[in-house]
mmCIF file of C-alpha atoms in Angstrom:
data_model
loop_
_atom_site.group_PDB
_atom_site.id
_atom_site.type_symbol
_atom_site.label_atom_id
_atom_site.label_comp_id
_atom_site.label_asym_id
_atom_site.label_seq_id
_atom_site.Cartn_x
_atom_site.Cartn_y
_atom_site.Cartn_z
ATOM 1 C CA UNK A 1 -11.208 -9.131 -27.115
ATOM 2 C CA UNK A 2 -13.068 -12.472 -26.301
ATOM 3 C CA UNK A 3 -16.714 -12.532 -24.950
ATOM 4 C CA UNK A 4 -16.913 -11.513 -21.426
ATOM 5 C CA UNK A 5 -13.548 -9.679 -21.547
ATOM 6 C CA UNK A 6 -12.600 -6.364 -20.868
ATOM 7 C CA UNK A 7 -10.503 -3.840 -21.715
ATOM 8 C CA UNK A 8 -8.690 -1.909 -18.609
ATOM 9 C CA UNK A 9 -5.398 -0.067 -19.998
ATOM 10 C CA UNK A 10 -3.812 0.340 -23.662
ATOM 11 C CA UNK A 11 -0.796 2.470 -23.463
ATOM 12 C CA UNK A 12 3.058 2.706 -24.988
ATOM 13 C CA UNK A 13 5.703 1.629 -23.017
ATOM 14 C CA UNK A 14 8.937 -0.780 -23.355
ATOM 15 C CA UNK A 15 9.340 -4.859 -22.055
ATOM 16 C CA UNK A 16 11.513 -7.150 -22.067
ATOM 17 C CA UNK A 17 12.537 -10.825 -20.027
ATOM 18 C CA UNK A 18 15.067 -10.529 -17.605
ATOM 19 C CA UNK A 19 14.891 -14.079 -16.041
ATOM 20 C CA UNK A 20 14.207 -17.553 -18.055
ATOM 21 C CA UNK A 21 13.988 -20.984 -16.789
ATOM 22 C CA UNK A 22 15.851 -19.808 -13.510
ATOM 23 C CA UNK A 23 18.696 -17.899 -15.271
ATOM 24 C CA UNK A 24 19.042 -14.392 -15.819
ATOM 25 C CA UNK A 25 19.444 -12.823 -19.076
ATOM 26 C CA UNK A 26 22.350 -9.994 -18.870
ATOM 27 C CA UNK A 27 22.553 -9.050 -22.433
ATOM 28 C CA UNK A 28 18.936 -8.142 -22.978
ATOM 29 C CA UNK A 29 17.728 -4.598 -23.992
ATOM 30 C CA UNK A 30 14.372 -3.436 -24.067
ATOM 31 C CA UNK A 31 11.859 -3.318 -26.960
ATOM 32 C CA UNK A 32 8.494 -0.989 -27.472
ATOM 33 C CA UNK A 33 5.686 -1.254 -27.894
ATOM 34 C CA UNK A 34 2.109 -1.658 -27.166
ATOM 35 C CA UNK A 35 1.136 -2.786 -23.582
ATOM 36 C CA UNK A 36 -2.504 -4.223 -22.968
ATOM 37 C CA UNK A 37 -4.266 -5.264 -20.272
ATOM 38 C CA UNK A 38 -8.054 -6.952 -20.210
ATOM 39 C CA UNK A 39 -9.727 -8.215 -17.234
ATOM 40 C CA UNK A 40 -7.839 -11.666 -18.592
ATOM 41 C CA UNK A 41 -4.694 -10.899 -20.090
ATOM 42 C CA UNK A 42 -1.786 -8.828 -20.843
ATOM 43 C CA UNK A 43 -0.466 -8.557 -23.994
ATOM 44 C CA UNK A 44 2.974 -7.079 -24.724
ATOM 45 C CA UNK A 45 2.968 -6.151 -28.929
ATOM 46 C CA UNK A 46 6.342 -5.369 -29.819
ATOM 47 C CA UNK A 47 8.305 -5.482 -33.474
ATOM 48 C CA UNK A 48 9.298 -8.964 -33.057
ATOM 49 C CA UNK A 49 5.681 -10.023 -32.376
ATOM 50 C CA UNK A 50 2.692 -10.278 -29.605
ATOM 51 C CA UNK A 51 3.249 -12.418 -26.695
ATOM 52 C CA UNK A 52 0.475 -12.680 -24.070
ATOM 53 C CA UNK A 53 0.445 -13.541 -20.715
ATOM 54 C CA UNK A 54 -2.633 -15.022 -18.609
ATOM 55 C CA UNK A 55 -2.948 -12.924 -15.247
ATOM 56 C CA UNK A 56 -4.303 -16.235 -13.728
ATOM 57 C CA UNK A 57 -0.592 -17.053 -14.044
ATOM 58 C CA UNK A 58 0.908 -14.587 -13.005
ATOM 59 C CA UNK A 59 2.620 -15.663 -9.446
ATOM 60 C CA UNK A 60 4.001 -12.751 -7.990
ATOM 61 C CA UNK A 61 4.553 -8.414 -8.718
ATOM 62 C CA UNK A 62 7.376 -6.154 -7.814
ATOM 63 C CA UNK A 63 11.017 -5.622 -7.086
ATOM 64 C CA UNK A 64 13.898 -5.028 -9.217
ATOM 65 C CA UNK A 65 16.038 -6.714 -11.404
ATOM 66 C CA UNK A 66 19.181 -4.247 -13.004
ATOM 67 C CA UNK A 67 21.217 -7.232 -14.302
ATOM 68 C CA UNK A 68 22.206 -4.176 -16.672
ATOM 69 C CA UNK A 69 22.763 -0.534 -16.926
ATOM 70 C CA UNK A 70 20.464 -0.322 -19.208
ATOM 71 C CA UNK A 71 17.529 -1.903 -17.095
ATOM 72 C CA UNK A 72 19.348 0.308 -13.970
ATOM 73 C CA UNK A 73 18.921 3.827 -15.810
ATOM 74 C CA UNK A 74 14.879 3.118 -16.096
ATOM 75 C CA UNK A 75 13.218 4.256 -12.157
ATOM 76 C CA UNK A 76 9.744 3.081 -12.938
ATOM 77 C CA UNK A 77 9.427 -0.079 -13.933
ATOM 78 C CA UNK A 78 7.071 -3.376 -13.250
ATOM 79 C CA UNK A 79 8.450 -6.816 -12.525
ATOM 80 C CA UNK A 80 5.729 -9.892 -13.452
ATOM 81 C CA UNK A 81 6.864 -13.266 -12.129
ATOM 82 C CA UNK A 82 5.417 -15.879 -14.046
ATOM 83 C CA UNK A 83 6.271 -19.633 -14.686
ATOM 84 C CA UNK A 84 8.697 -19.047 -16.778
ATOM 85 C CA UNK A 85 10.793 -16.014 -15.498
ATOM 86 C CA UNK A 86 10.296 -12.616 -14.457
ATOM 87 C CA UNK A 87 8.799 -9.867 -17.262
ATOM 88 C CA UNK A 88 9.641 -6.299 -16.936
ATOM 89 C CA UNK A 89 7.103 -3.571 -18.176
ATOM 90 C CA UNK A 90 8.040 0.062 -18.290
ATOM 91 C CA UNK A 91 4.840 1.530 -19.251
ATOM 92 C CA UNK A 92 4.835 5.465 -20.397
ATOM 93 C CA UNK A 93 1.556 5.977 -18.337
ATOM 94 C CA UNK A 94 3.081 4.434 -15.262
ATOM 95 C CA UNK A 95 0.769 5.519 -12.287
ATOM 96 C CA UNK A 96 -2.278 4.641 -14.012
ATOM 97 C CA UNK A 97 -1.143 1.773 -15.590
ATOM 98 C CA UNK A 98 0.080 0.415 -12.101
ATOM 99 C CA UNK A 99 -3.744 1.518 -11.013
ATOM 100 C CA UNK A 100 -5.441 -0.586 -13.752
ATOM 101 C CA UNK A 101 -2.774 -3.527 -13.210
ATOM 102 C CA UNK A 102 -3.338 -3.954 -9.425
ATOM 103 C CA UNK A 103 -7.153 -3.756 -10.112
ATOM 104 C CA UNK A 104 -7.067 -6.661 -12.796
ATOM 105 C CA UNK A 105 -5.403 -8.451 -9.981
ATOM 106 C CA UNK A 106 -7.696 -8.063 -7.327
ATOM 107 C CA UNK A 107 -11.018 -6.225 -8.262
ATOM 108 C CA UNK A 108 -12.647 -9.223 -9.148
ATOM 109 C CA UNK A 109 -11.388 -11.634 -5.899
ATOM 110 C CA UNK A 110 -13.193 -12.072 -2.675
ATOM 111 C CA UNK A 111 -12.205 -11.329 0.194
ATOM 112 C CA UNK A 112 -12.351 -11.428 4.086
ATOM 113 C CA UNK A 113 -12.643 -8.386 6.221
ATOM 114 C CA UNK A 114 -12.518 -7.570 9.999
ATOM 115 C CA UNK A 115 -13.307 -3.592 10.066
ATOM 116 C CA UNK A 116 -12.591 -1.940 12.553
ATOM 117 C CA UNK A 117 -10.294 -5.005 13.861
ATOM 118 C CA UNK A 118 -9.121 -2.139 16.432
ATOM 119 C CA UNK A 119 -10.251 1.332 17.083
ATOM 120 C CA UNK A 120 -7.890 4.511 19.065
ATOM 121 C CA UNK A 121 -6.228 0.798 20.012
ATOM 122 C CA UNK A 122 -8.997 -0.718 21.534
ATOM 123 C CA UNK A 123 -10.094 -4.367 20.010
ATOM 124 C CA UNK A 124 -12.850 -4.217 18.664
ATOM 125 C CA UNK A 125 -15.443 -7.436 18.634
ATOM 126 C CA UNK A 126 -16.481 -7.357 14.956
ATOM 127 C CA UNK A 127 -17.048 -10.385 12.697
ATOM 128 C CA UNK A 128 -15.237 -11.212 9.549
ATOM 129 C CA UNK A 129 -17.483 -10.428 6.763
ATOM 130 C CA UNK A 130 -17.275 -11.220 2.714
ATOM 131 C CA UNK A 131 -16.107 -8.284 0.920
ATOM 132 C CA UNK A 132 -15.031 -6.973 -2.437
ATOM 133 C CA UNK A 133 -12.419 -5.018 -2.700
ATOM 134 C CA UNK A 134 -11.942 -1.879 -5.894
ATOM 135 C CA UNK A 135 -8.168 -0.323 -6.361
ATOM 136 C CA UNK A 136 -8.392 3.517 -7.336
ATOM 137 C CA UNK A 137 -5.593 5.992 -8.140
ATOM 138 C CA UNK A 138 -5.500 6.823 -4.289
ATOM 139 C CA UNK A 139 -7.272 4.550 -2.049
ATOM 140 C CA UNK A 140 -8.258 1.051 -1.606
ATOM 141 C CA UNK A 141 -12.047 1.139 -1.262
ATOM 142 C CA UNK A 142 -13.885 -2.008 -0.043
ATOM 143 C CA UNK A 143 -17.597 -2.802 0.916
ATOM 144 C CA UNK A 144 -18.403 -5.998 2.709
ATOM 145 C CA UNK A 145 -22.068 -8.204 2.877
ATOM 146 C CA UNK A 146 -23.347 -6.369 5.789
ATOM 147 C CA UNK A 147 -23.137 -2.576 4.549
ATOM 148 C CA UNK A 148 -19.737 -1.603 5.892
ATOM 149 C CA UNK A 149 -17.812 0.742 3.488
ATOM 150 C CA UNK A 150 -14.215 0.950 4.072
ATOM 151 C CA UNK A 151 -11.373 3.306 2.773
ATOM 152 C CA UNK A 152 -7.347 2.760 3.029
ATOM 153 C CA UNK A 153 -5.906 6.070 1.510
ATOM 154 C CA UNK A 154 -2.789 4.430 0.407
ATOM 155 C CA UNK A 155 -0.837 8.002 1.607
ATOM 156 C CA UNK A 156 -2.152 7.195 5.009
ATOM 157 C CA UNK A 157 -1.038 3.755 6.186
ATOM 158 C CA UNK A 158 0.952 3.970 9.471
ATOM 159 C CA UNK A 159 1.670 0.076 9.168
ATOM 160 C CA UNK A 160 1.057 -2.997 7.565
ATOM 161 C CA UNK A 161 1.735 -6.516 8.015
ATOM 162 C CA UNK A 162 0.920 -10.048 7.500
ATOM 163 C CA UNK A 163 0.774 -12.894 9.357
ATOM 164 C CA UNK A 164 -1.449 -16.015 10.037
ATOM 165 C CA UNK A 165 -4.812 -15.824 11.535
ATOM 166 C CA UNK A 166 -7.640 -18.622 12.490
ATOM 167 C CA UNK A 167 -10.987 -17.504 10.747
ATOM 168 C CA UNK A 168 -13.794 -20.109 11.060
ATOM 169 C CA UNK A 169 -11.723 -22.639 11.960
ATOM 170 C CA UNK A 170 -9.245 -22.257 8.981
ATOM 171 C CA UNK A 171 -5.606 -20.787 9.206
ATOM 172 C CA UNK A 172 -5.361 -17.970 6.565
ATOM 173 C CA UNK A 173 -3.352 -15.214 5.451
ATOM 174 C CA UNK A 174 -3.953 -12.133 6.737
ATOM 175 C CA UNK A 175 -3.334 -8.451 5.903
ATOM 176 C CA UNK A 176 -3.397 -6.132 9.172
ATOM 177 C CA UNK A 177 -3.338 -2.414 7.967
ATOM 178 C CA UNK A 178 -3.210 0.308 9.824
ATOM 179 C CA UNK A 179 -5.007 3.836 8.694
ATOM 180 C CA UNK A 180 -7.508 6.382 9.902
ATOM 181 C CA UNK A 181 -11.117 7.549 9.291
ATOM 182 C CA UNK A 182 -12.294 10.892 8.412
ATOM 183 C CA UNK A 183 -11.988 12.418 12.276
ATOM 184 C CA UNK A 184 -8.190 10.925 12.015
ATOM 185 C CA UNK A 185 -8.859 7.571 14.814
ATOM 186 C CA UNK A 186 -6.496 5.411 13.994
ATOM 187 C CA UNK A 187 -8.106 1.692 12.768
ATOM 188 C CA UNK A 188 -6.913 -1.564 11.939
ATOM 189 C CA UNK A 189 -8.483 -3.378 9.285
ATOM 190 C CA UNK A 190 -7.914 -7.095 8.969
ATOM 191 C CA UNK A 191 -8.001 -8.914 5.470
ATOM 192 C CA UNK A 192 -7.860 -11.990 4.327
ATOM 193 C CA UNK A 193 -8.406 -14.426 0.768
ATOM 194 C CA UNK A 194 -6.385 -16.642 -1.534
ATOM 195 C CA UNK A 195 -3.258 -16.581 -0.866
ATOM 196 C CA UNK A 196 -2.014 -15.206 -4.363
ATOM 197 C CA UNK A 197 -4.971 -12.356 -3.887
ATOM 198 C CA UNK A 198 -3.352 -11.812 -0.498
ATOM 199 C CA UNK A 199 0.105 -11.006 -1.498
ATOM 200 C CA UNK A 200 -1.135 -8.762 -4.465
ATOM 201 C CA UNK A 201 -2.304 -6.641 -2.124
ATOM 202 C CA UNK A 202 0.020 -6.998 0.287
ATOM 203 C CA UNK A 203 2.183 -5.399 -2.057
ATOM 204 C CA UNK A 204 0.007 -2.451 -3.437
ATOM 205 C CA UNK A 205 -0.214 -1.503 0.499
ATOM 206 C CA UNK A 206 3.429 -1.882 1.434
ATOM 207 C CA UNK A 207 4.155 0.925 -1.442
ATOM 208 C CA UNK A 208 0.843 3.062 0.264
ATOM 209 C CA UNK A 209 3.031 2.685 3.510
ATOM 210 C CA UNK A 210 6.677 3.306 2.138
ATOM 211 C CA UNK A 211 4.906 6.613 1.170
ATOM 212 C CA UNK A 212 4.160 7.249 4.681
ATOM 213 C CA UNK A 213 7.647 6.440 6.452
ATOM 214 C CA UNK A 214 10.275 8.799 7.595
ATOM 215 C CA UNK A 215 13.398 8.479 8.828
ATOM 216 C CA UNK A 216 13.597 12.209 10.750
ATOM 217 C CA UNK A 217 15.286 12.412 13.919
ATOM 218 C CA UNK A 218 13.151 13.030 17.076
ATOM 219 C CA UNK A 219 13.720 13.958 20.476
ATOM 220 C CA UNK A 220 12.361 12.092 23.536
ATOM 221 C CA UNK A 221 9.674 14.944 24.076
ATOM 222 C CA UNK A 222 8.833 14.898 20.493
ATOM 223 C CA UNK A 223 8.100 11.133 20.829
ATOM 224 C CA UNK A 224 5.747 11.835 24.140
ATOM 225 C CA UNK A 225 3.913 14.054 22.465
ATOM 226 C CA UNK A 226 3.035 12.058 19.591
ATOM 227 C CA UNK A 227 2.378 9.197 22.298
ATOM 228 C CA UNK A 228 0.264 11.503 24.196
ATOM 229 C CA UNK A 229 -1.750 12.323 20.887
ATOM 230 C CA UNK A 230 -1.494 8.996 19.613
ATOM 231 C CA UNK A 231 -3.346 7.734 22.854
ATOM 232 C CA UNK A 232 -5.997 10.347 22.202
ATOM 233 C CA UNK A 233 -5.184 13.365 24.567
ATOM 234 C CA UNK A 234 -6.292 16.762 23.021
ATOM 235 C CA UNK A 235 -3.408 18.860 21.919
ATOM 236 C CA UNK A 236 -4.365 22.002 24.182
ATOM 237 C CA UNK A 237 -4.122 19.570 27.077
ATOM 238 C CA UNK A 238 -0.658 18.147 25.829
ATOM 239 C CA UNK A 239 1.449 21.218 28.279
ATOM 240 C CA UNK A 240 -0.737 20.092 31.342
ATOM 241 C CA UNK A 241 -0.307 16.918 30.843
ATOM 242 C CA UNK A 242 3.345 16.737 29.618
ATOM 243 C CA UNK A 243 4.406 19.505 32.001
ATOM 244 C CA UNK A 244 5.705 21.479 29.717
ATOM 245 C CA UNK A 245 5.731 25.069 28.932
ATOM 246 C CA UNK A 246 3.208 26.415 26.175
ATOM 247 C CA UNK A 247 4.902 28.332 23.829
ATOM 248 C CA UNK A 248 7.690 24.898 23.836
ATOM 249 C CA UNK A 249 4.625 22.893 22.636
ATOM 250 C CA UNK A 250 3.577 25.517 20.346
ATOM 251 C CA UNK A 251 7.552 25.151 18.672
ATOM 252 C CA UNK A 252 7.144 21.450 18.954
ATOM 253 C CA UNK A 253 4.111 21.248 16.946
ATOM 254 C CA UNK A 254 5.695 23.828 14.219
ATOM 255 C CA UNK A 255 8.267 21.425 13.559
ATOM 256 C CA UNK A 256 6.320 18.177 13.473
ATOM 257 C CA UNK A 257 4.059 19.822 10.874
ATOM 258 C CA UNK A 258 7.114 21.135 9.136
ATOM 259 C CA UNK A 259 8.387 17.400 9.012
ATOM 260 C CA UNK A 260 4.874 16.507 7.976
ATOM 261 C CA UNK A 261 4.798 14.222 10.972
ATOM 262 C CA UNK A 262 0.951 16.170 12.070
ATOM 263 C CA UNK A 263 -1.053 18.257 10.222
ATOM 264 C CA UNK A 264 -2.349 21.277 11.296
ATOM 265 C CA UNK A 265 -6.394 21.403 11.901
ATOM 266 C CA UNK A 266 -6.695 25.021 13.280
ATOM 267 C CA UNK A 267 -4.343 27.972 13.744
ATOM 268 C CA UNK A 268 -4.022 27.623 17.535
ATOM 269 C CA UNK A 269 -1.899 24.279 16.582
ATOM 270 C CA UNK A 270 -5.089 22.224 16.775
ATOM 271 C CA UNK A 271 -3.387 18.918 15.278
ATOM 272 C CA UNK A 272 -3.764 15.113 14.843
ATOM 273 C CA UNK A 273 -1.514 12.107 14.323
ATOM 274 C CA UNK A 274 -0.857 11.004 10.391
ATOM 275 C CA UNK A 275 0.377 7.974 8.842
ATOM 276 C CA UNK A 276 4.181 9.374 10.006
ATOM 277 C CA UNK A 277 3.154 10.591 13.375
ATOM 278 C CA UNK A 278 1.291 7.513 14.186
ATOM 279 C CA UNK A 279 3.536 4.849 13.028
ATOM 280 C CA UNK A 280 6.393 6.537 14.759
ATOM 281 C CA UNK A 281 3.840 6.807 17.979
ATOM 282 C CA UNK A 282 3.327 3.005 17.570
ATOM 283 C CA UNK A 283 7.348 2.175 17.604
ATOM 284 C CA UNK A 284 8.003 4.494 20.511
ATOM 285 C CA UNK A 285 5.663 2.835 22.665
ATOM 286 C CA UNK A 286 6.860 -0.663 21.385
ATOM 287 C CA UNK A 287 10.386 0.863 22.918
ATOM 288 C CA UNK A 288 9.045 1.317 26.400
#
């Protein structure tokens, strides 16, 4: 390694180039090898020889590209866009490789944060403060200037978008994710940077949020109640204030923790919106 860099990952894996110059490449097969990954560069040492790739050129990570059966047959696999094509990486220690990857990315950038943007969906008039930002195996952790310490569990993201925001007189990218905090409000956190650090991480949370969708079925009543909830009325009040009958509550909150929609606090059904529950609350009262 060169002065001032750092190693972050070493593991086995396979690699290959799937698009050069614009075209794709439909007779390529993989090769193995060594992956490695500094703080500075990835290097991909294979039988035919090293070949390393800047991350400061890196322009974009994700999505697929099976222009083969062979490249189809592999689930887990990386896709690095870089000037001259699009570099696949099939790492053995995927998870933590993907951890390391995403944190050479955008560990070291600064950011922008609003936090909390919104609170129980109630704007919030916070500041936008300089922050960095540190990926983990779980959670995105970030602490900005003025003391604030903020976690995104990446298994509890309701939504996430991005869009374009004015900050100090600028237009600017901007990340708007929405999670909880340790008594389960729901929060948005606003984020902004560089454009390229902006769409890393737009990407590392849109796979925290796939996590969190569903695609279950629910009735009209099931969708009032997690309304109800979502706007922060107490589950014992929910038959009072639904007009429904208790023991039909008590069945409707078995099956939304059986469909992992809610998760169950106390024995008497005691429950509170998660990432599911709260992103489907969110659509249903984008219906009305």
């Amino acid at each position: 390694m060169k002065p001032g860099e750092q190693k972050l990952g070493d593991t086995r894996g396979r690699f290959l180039q799937v698009i050069k110059n614009g075209r794709e490449i439909h007779d390529v097969d993989w090769t193995s090898g060594r992956i490695l990954l500094s703080n500075r560069r990835l290097i991909l040492a294979g039988t035919g020889g090293k070949r390393t790739i800047q991350l400061s050129k890196i322009q974009e990570f994700g999505g697929r590209y099976d222009v083969n059966q062979r490249i189809a047959t592999v689930s887990d696999y990386f896709s690095v866009h870089i000037p001259s094509g699009v570099v696949l990486l099939a790492p053995v220690d995927y998870d933590e490789f993907e951890t390391d990857f995403f944190g050479a990315l955008l560990n070291t950038e600064q950011f922008l944060a609003r936090h909390p943007a919104v609170a129980g969906g109630v704007v919030q008039n916070t500041e936008w403060e300089k922050s960095r930002l540190k990926v983990e195996a779980e959670a995105v952790s970030m602490a900005t200037v003025g003391g604030k310490f903020v976690e995104v569990r990446l298994d509890d993201i309701g939504d996430v978008k991005t869009g374009e925001r004015t900050i100090v007189d600028e237009h600017r990218s901007v990340i708007e994710v929405e999670h909880s905090d340790d008594e389960g409000t729901s929060l948005q956190t606003y984020i902004s940077g560089s454009d390229r650090a902006v769409s890393f991480l737009y990407t590392l949370l849109r796979e925290g949020e796939e996590l969190s969708e569903t695609s279950i079925e629910l009735s009209e009543t099931d969708k009032q109640v997690l309304t109800a909830l979502y706007s922060g009325v107490s589950p014992f009040d929910i038959p009072s204030f639904l007009g429904l009958d208790v023991d039909e509550v008590e069945e409707l909150f078995q099956r939304l923790i059986d469909h992992n929609v809610v998760e169950e606090i106390r024995v008497r059904h005691e429950v509170q919106l998660n990432a599911r529950g709260r992103s489907i609350a969110s659509d249903a009262i984008n219906e009305q």
